[in-house]
Amino acid sequence: MKSVLTTSSDLAAIQEGDKPAVTASPVEAVNALQAIMEQAGDYEHANKLKQLLAKAESGRLNLAFCGHFSAGKSSLINRLCGHPLLPSSPIPTSANIVSIASGEAGARVVYRGGTDSEPGAADASRSERVPLEDLAAHCRNGEQIETVEITYPIPFLKDHAALLDTPGIDSTDDAHQMSTESALHLADVVFYVMDYNHVQSEVNLAFTKKMTEWGKPLYLIVNMIDKHREHEVKLETYKAGVQEAFASWGVRPDGIVYTSVKVPDHPASEWSKLDWLIGELIGRREGLVAQSLEKSARALALAHAAKQAEANEPVKEALHARLAEDEEAESAQREYGEATAELQRLEGLPHALLTLLRKDVTALLDNANVIQAATRDLAHAYLESRRPGFKVGWLGSAAKTAAEREQRLAALHQDFVSQVQTQIERHVQLTLKRHLDGQGLPKERVQLVADEVTFDLAPDWLAAQVNEAAVFGGEYTLTYSKQIAAEAKAAYRKLALAAAERLTAELAAALAPQREALQARLRELDTRLAAVRELEQLAQAEARLLFPLPRPPG
């Protein structure tokens, strides 16, 4: 027996599945998620969300450059900035990100002030402003550095964007790769820089595959295109091979750009395309920043949920071990499910039956035809006797006239009562018996209450329905016929629904002992299946970690 949720793949499935509707704004949702993480003691991801919110509030677009050490990433960034801001050899730090923004020339080095396991660690950091020429010296002890923030007059960035230089991706240095991955939450767009000769290396393919999981815009930059030799392979063939290689890994970048820092005017170099692309992205920064907030928060939520699931593994293993010792745990769990289903059925049965009876009685009455042609003729004859000036015979004595009127009323009454009993009363009674027989009430009790659904349609009742002020004739006969039919149906509807409510209430009371017995058995099984319950609670807690986030559009 396993818990509902035990792995990060399960968490991903929950993320894609149906979740409760959320109306909070993205910022409110991220704040809620941050609180959940802090409450769980996951300050690493909580601090990243805090950074993410601050970054989103600034509205700045972050263009992150990633890639292998040998891909010429730093030289490419220097070429974009128009100044050697980054040394040709990497800044000797193993776990920080270098940001470049437009401003007064200089750099700010932010040192670590705590650990991610402590609340408010980011707040405890200290920093100092240093000249650009002294930056390398200040960064010799990379382990103590959180980030490096470089500013320099760079017109195309203005106040709207920044470039992020991440540590080189080197398969022999996990710290560098982890540092780059940890910075992706602050990146709105990712440029992955590669050496012309090593584009299809597994390091490049695997890392870009991982980045696509964040769902952010990804562009590939094939640097050192000056190494291309047309006589060895056609340029178009080479480019097609690049696309096919990444597509085979499920990586479909938003674009691929070919550059050469060493020979910038090389015919295959696309510097103008890269310049245009960056300008275009900066122009779309508002939408990209908003999208990035949502994508990063969702990825961090998934990482947090996976971390919590991993932390729960020892507890889950112990619970699974307890279940393995109980050979009848599986049958107990099956019995629990069956008892739960039966309890739910019994609890909902009276209401379900009442709803069904209301529906069926209403349909029955709506379709019942109690005014046949003969009935309408008898009604017309009776109404004629109620018309002012009506007399029987040439002289028309009052006694004869009254007797004729009573005779016509009796004929109408006999026919109408027969129609009502045949078309309404019997069917309503049968409907009540059909739905309630065998549900838990004594059959004779159902029979008694159903038989009480009868309405005394006395002749006086029919006479009272006549409108003395009406203009008697064929049109009023139709109106009168519809009226008595509607009034009779309304009376039976009221009686039938009252009987249904009375019987279903009695049924609810009659089923109480069965419900109580099931509840007692479930309490016994709950005690026996405590390990299963704990596993389910862990699964539900892990699943709820993703609920504060709104679903992405589309």
Short mmCIF file of N, CA and C in Angstrom, two decimals, residues 121 240 315 343 422 434 510:
data_model
loop_
_atom_site.label_atom_id
_atom_site.label_comp_id
_atom_site.label_asym_id
_atom_site.label_seq_id
_atom_site.Cartn_x
_atom_site.Cartn_y
_atom_site.Cartn_z
N ALA A 121 17.79 35.65 6.18
CA ALA A 121 19.22 35.59 5.90
C ALA A 121 19.64 36.66 4.89
N ALA A 240 20.83 23.46 -39.59
CA ALA A 240 19.75 22.47 -39.50
C ALA A 240 20.10 21.39 -38.49
N VAL A 315 9.52 9.44 7.32
CA VAL A 315 8.25 9.19 7.99
C VAL A 315 7.40 8.24 7.16
N LEU A 343 -22.09 4.81 3.98
CA LEU A 343 -22.51 5.88 4.90
C LEU A 343 -22.91 7.12 4.12
N THR A 422 -57.87 9.42 -12.31
CA THR A 422 -57.17 8.54 -13.26
C THR A 422 -55.83 9.12 -13.71
N ARG A 434 -43.40 3.83 -5.45
CA ARG A 434 -42.29 3.28 -6.25
C ARG A 434 -40.93 3.74 -5.75
N ALA A 510 -35.32 6.60 10.43
CA ALA A 510 -35.26 5.14 10.43
C ALA A 510 -33.86 4.63 10.09
#
